[in-house]
PDB file of C-alpha atoms and ligand atoms in Angstrom:
ATOM      1  CA  MET K   1     -12.050  24.083 -50.054  1.00 44.00           C
ATOM      2  CA  ALA K   2      -9.276  24.014 -47.526  1.00 48.00           C
ATOM      3  CA  ALA K   3      -5.705  24.520 -48.935  1.00 72.00           C
ATOM      4  CA  GLY K   4      -3.599  21.506 -49.386  1.00 89.00           C
ATOM      5  CA  PRO K   5      -4.498  17.857 -50.560  1.00 96.00           C
ATOM      6  CA  GLN K   6      -7.432  16.142 -48.731  1.00 96.00           C
ATOM      7  CA  VAL K   7      -7.103  12.977 -50.505  1.00 97.00           C
ATOM      8  CA  ALA K   8      -3.921  10.791 -50.977  1.00 97.00           C
ATOM      9  CA  ILE K   9      -3.927   8.467 -53.953  1.00 96.00           C
ATOM     10  CA  LEU K  10      -1.724   5.572 -52.980  1.00 97.00           C
ATOM     11  CA  MET K  11      -0.343   2.671 -55.144  1.00 97.00           C
ATOM     12  CA  GLY K  12       1.686  -0.517 -54.603  1.00 96.00           C
ATOM     13  CA  SER K  13       3.681   0.239 -57.730  1.00 97.00           C
ATOM     14  CA  ASP K  14       3.849   2.588 -60.571  1.00 96.00           C
ATOM     15  CA  SER K  15       2.622  -0.183 -62.708  1.00 95.00           C
ATOM     16  CA  ASP K  16      -0.764   0.452 -61.200  1.00 94.00           C
ATOM     17  CA  LEU K  17      -0.512   3.918 -62.430  1.00 94.00           C
ATOM     18  CA  PRO K  18      -2.849   3.783 -65.584  1.00 91.00           C
ATOM     19  CA  ALA K  19      -5.677   2.283 -63.414  1.00 88.00           C
ATOM     20  CA  MET K  20      -5.281   4.703 -60.683  1.00 91.00           C
ATOM     21  CA  ALA K  21      -5.202   7.856 -63.299  1.00 92.00           C
ATOM     22  CA  GLU K  22      -8.914   7.169 -63.904  1.00 88.00           C
ATOM     23  CA  TYR K  23      -9.280   7.778 -59.992  1.00 90.00           C
ATOM     24  CA  ALA K  24      -7.490  10.912 -60.393  1.00 94.00           C
ATOM     25  CA  ARG K  25      -9.509  12.189 -63.432  1.00 94.00           C
ATOM     26  CA  VAL K  26     -12.661  11.936 -61.247  1.00 95.00           C
ATOM     27  CA  LEU K  27     -11.282  13.577 -58.519  1.00 95.00           C
ATOM     28  CA  GLU K  28     -10.288  16.392 -60.840  1.00 96.00           C
ATOM     29  CA  SER K  29     -13.701  16.549 -62.091  1.00 95.00           C
ATOM     30  CA  TYR K  30     -14.849  17.635 -58.649  1.00 96.00           C
ATOM     31  CA  ALA K  31     -12.029  19.815 -58.405  1.00 96.00           C
ATOM     32  CA  ILE K  32     -10.536  18.148 -55.232  1.00 96.00           C
ATOM     33  CA  GLN K  33      -7.173  18.488 -54.605  1.00 96.00           C
ATOM     34  CA  TYR K  34      -5.063  15.135 -54.105  1.00 97.00           C
ATOM     35  CA  GLU K  35      -1.286  14.053 -53.536  1.00 97.00           C
ATOM     36  CA  VAL K  36      -0.152  10.775 -55.150  1.00 97.00           C
ATOM     37  CA  LYS K  37       2.560   8.417 -53.954  1.00 97.00           C
ATOM     38  CA  ILE K  38       3.941   4.707 -54.360  1.00 98.00           C
ATOM     39  CA  LEU K  39       3.946   3.177 -50.917  1.00 98.00           C
ATOM     40  CA  SER K  40       3.902  -0.672 -50.810  1.00 97.00           C
ATOM     41  CA  ALA K  41       2.857  -2.697 -47.722  1.00 97.00           C
ATOM     42  CA  HIS K  42       5.220  -5.306 -48.742  1.00 96.00           C
ATOM     43  CA  ARG K  43       8.393  -3.347 -50.220  1.00 97.00           C
ATOM     44  CA  THR K  44       8.246  -0.417 -48.233  1.00 98.00           C
ATOM     45  CA  PRO K  45       6.459  -1.300 -45.245  1.00 98.00           C
ATOM     46  CA  GLU K  46       8.089   1.135 -42.945  1.00 98.00           C
ATOM     47  CA  ARG K  47       7.334   4.229 -45.295  1.00 98.00           C
ATOM     48  CA  ALA K  48       3.606   3.189 -45.449  1.00 98.00           C
ATOM     49  CA  ALA K  49       3.189   2.895 -41.934  1.00 98.00           C
ATOM     50  CA  ARG K  50       4.760   6.434 -41.348  1.00 98.00           C
ATOM     51  CA  PHE K  51       2.624   7.899 -44.038  1.00 98.00           C
ATOM     52  CA  ALA K  52      -0.477   6.336 -42.561  1.00 98.00           C
ATOM     53  CA  ARG K  53       0.231   7.629 -39.146  1.00 98.00           C
ATOM     54  CA  ARG K  54       1.152  11.051 -40.499  1.00 98.00           C
ATOM     55  CA  ALA K  55      -1.838  11.441 -42.782  1.00 98.00           C
ATOM     56  CA  GLU K  56      -4.462  13.011 -40.350  1.00 98.00           C
ATOM     57  CA  SER K  57      -2.135  15.705 -38.711  1.00 98.00           C
ATOM     58  CA  ARG K  58      -1.214  16.795 -42.253  1.00 97.00           C
ATOM     59  CA  GLY K  59      -4.695  17.542 -43.216  1.00 97.00           C
ATOM     60  CA  LEU K  60      -5.675  14.747 -45.393  1.00 98.00           C
ATOM     61  CA  LYS K  61      -9.135  13.346 -45.022  1.00 98.00           C
ATOM     62  CA  VAL K  62      -9.594  10.230 -47.063  1.00 98.00           C
ATOM     63  CA  ILE K  63      -6.882   7.760 -48.367  1.00 98.00           C
ATOM     64  CA  VAL K  64      -7.328   5.505 -51.220  1.00 97.00           C
ATOM     65  CA  ALA K  65      -5.070   2.598 -51.890  1.00 97.00           C
ATOM     66  CA  GLY K  66      -4.820   0.892 -55.228  1.00 96.00           C
ATOM     67  CA  ALA K  67      -2.854  -2.378 -55.279  1.00 96.00           C
ATOM     68  CA  GLY K  68      -2.974  -5.714 -57.045  1.00 96.00           C
ATOM     69  CA  ALA K  69      -1.687  -9.415 -56.422  1.00 97.00           C
ATOM     70  CA  ALA K  70      -1.742  -9.979 -52.462  1.00 96.00           C
ATOM     71  CA  ALA K  71      -3.085  -6.414 -52.222  1.00 97.00           C
ATOM     72  CA  HIS K  72      -2.428  -5.656 -48.539  1.00 97.00           C
ATOM     73  CA  LEU K  73      -1.739  -1.802 -48.940  1.00 98.00           C
ATOM     74  CA  ALA K  74      -5.183  -0.497 -48.078  1.00 98.00           C
ATOM     75  CA  GLY K  75      -5.345  -2.796 -44.834  1.00 98.00           C
ATOM     76  CA  ALA K  76      -1.831  -1.956 -43.860  1.00 98.00           C
ATOM     77  CA  ILE K  77      -2.498   2.011 -44.175  1.00 98.00           C
ATOM     78  CA  ALA K  78      -5.725   1.458 -42.164  1.00 98.00           C
ATOM     79  CA  ALA K  79      -4.113  -0.300 -39.450  1.00 98.00           C
ATOM     80  CA  HIS K  80      -2.104   3.108 -38.553  1.00 98.00           C
ATOM     81  CA  THR K  81      -4.844   5.824 -39.166  1.00 98.00           C
ATOM     82  CA  THR K  82      -8.641   6.229 -38.318  1.00 98.00           C
ATOM     83  CA  LEU K  83      -9.056   8.321 -41.655  1.00 98.00           C
ATOM     84  CA  PRO K  84     -11.428   6.482 -44.227  1.00 98.00           C
ATOM     85  CA  VAL K  85      -9.399   4.247 -46.294  1.00 98.00           C
ATOM     86  CA  ILE K  86     -10.828   3.183 -49.587  1.00 98.00           C
ATOM     87  CA  GLY K  87      -9.196   0.202 -51.214  1.00 97.00           C
ATOM     88  CA  VAL K  88      -9.022  -0.220 -55.241  1.00 96.00           C
ATOM     89  CA  LEU K  89      -8.338  -3.870 -56.449  1.00 96.00           C
ATOM     90  CA  LEU K  90      -6.002  -3.996 -59.758  1.00 95.00           C
ATOM     91  CA  ALA K  91      -5.920  -6.436 -62.180  1.00 95.00           C
ATOM     92  CA  SER K  92      -2.116  -6.594 -62.317  1.00 94.00           C
ATOM     93  CA  SER K  93      -1.389 -10.281 -61.725  1.00 96.00           C
ATOM     94  CA  PRO K  94      -2.504 -13.710 -63.734  1.00 97.00           C
ATOM     95  CA  LEU K  95      -5.392 -13.871 -61.320  1.00 97.00           C
ATOM     96  CA  SER K  96      -6.960 -10.651 -62.694  1.00 95.00           C
ATOM     97  CA  GLY K  97      -7.846  -8.914 -59.472  1.00 96.00           C
ATOM     98  CA  PHE K  98      -9.488 -11.882 -57.766  1.00 96.00           C
ATOM     99  CA  ASP K  99      -6.337 -12.120 -55.354  1.00 97.00           C
ATOM    100  CA  ALA K 100      -6.614  -8.501 -54.671  1.00 97.00           C
ATOM    101  CA  LEU K 101     -10.111  -8.549 -53.890  1.00 97.00           C
ATOM    102  CA  LEU K 102      -9.694 -11.755 -51.331  1.00 97.00           C
ATOM    103  CA  SER K 103      -6.609  -9.688 -49.673  1.00 97.00           C
ATOM    104  CA  THR K 104      -8.469  -6.522 -49.231  1.00 97.00           C
ATOM    105  CA  VAL K 105     -12.196  -7.123 -48.774  1.00 96.00           C
ATOM    106  CA  GLN K 106     -12.360  -9.086 -45.265  1.00 95.00           C
ATOM    107  CA  MET K 107     -10.530  -6.731 -42.953  1.00 96.00           C
ATOM    108  CA  PRO K 108     -11.236  -7.946 -39.218  1.00 95.00           C
ATOM    109  CA  PRO K 109     -13.738  -5.857 -37.609  1.00 96.00           C
ATOM    110  CA  GLY K 110     -12.562  -2.395 -36.156  1.00 97.00           C
ATOM    111  CA  VAL K 111     -10.270  -1.822 -38.868  1.00 98.00           C
ATOM    112  CA  PRO K 112     -12.584  -1.132 -41.934  1.00 97.00           C
ATOM    113  CA  VAL K 113     -11.446  -0.573 -45.721  1.00 98.00           C
ATOM    114  CA  ALA K 114     -14.148   0.553 -47.998  1.00 98.00           C
ATOM    115  CA  THR K 115     -13.357  -2.054 -50.921  1.00 97.00           C
ATOM    116  CA  MET K 116     -14.259  -0.842 -54.453  1.00 96.00           C
ATOM    117  CA  GLY K 117     -14.415  -3.244 -57.692  1.00 92.00           C
ATOM    118  CA  VAL K 118     -11.531  -4.395 -59.895  1.00 92.00           C
ATOM    119  CA  GLY K 119      -9.628  -1.879 -61.984  1.00 86.00           C
ATOM    120  CA  PRO K 120     -10.397   1.372 -63.522  1.00 86.00           C
ATOM    121  CA  MET K 121     -14.172   1.075 -62.696  1.00 86.00           C
ATOM    122  CA  GLY K 122     -13.333   0.423 -59.018  1.00 88.00           C
ATOM    123  CA  ALA K 123     -10.875   3.478 -59.119  1.00 89.00           C
ATOM    124  CA  LYS K 124     -13.587   5.770 -60.565  1.00 93.00           C
ATOM    125  CA  ASN K 125     -16.009   4.730 -57.833  1.00 95.00           C
ATOM    126  CA  ALA K 126     -13.258   5.171 -55.151  1.00 95.00           C
ATOM    127  CA  ALA K 127     -13.181   8.896 -56.443  1.00 95.00           C
ATOM    128  CA  HIS K 128     -17.038   9.298 -56.247  1.00 96.00           C
ATOM    129  CA  LEU K 129     -17.065   7.886 -52.583  1.00 97.00           C
ATOM    130  CA  ALA K 130     -14.054  10.148 -51.423  1.00 97.00           C
ATOM    131  CA  ALA K 131     -16.079  12.961 -52.966  1.00 97.00           C
ATOM    132  CA  ALA K 132     -18.976  12.071 -51.089  1.00 98.00           C
ATOM    133  CA  ILE K 133     -17.094  11.485 -47.753  1.00 98.00           C
ATOM    134  CA  LEU K 134     -15.837  15.037 -48.448  1.00 98.00           C
ATOM    135  CA  ALA K 135     -18.904  16.380 -49.111  1.00 98.00           C
ATOM    136  CA  THR K 136     -20.572  15.741 -45.500  1.00 97.00           C
ATOM    137  CA  GLY K 137     -18.421  18.877 -44.647  1.00 95.00           C
ATOM    138  CA  ASN K 138     -18.645  20.799 -47.963  1.00 96.00           C
ATOM    139  CA  PRO K 139     -21.999  21.880 -49.384  1.00 97.00           C
ATOM    140  CA  THR K 140     -20.424  22.972 -53.018  1.00 96.00           C
ATOM    141  CA  LEU K 141     -19.142  19.581 -53.194  1.00 97.00           C
ATOM    142  CA  ARG K 142     -22.737  18.063 -52.154  1.00 97.00           C
ATOM    143  CA  LYS K 143     -24.353  20.179 -55.049  1.00 97.00           C
ATOM    144  CA  LYS K 144     -21.739  18.859 -57.636  1.00 97.00           C
ATOM    145  CA  LEU K 145     -22.646  15.249 -56.605  1.00 97.00           C
ATOM    146  CA  LYS K 146     -26.293  15.703 -56.774  1.00 97.00           C
ATOM    147  CA  ALA K 147     -25.824  17.337 -60.103  1.00 97.00           C
ATOM    148  CA  ARG K 148     -23.866  14.765 -61.395  1.00 96.00           C
ATOM    149  CA  ARG K 149     -26.443  12.120 -60.137  1.00 96.00           C
ATOM    150  CA  ALA K 150     -29.282  14.186 -62.073  1.00 98.00           C
ATOM    151  CA  LYS K 151     -27.139  14.308 -65.311  1.00 97.00           C
ATOM    152  CA  MET K 152     -26.432  10.464 -65.046  1.00 96.00           C
ATOM    153  CA  ALA K 153     -30.194   9.837 -64.681  1.00 97.00           C
ATOM    154  CA  ALA K 154     -31.281  12.020 -67.391  1.00 97.00           C
ATOM    155  CA  GLU K 155     -28.793  10.298 -69.693  1.00 96.00           C
ATOM    156  CA  VAL K 156     -30.185   6.831 -68.817  1.00 96.00           C
ATOM    157  CA  LEU K 157     -33.744   8.275 -69.325  1.00 96.00           C
ATOM    158  CA  GLY K 158     -32.598   9.730 -72.883  1.00 95.00           C
ATOM    159  CA  LYS K 159     -31.248   6.227 -73.852  1.00 94.00           C
ATOM    160  CA  SER K 160     -34.474   4.796 -72.829  1.00 96.00           C
ATOM    161  CA  VAL K 161     -36.561   6.888 -75.109  1.00 96.00           C
ATOM    162  CA  CYS K 162     -34.319   6.103 -77.894  1.00 96.00           C
ATOM    163  CA  LEU K 163     -34.267   2.451 -77.433  1.00 95.00           C
ATOM    164  CA  PRO K 164     -37.471   1.351 -79.403  1.00 95.00           C
ATOM    165  CA  ARG K 165     -35.910   3.123 -82.598  1.00 95.00           C
ATOM    166  CA  ARG K 166     -32.377   1.333 -81.796  1.00 95.00           C
ATOM    167  CA  LEU K 167     -34.195  -1.997 -81.452  1.00 96.00           C
ATOM    168  CA  ARG K 168     -36.129  -1.457 -84.697  1.00 96.00           C
ATOM    169  CA  GLN K 169     -32.756  -0.775 -86.275  1.00 96.00           C
ATOM    170  CA  LEU K 170     -31.204  -3.940 -84.983  1.00 96.00           C
ATOM    171  CA  LEU K 171     -34.170  -6.274 -85.906  1.00 97.00           C
ATOM    172  CA  LYS K 172     -34.375  -5.167 -89.320  1.00 94.00           C
ATOM    173  CA  PRO K 173     -33.604  -8.230 -91.854  1.00 90.00           C
TER     174      PRO K 173
HETATM  175  C1  RP5 E   1       1.466  -5.043 -56.247  1.00 83.70           C
HETATM  176  O1  RP5 E   1       2.087  -5.904 -57.079  1.00 83.70           O
HETATM  177  C2  RP5 E   1       1.370  -3.811 -56.757  1.00 83.70           C
HETATM  178  O2  RP5 E   1       0.337  -3.074 -56.175  1.00 83.70           O
HETATM  179  C3  RP5 E   1       0.935  -4.179 -58.158  1.00 83.70           C
HETATM  180  O3  RP5 E   1      -0.305  -4.199 -58.552  1.00 83.70           O
HETATM  181  C4  RP5 E   1       1.975  -5.606 -58.367  1.00 83.70           C
HETATM  182  C5  RP5 E   1       2.855  -5.892 -59.386  1.00 83.70           C
HETATM  183  O4  RP5 E   1       3.905  -4.723 -58.871  1.00 83.70           O
HETATM  184  P1  RP5 E   1       5.121  -4.406 -59.857  1.00 83.70           P
HETATM  185  O5  RP5 E   1       5.887  -5.893 -59.927  1.00 83.70           O
HETATM  186  O6  RP5 E   1       4.614  -4.278 -61.678  1.00 83.70           O
HETATM  187  O7  RP5 E   1       5.874  -3.478 -59.314  1.00 83.70           O
HETATM  188  O8  RP5 E   1       2.181  -4.782 -55.109  1.00 83.70           O
END
């Protein structure tokens, strides 16, 4: 793997850190290097734009932006770079992430954001997608992705085999 972080984890606030930690955990399981920063589309718009403009020349390959409420971070970053940008929606407001979903998902044509689900689930999938993007140029990473999918399938099969016994236990009077 190339030296230096290939993935940036951005979040709109430090209050987003617990959810975004799930993202970092999955990246680490793939041994993908990352950097992590707070950047806000609303509170630090100039810094966010500068970061996005410099990202490619710094060697970054994928940017993941997690934000809640009126979540414009992923879109604001995508406006300033052609690198793939993945948006993670955080349930940090009384609208539980629905606001973040609507603020992120409908980017106008030409400036895409790959929008994940809400909360830690979406954060984990953002990491798997970042790994899949990087794997297009990295056979070792591609092998890891394939091995993980095979393990997941084996686990489901194992659970399916156990299902009749578990069902009998549940149905016991
Ligand atoms: C968003 O507002 C952040 O991404 C965070 O999810 C939410 C609340 O931020 P704090 O008020 O906790 O800093 O911009």
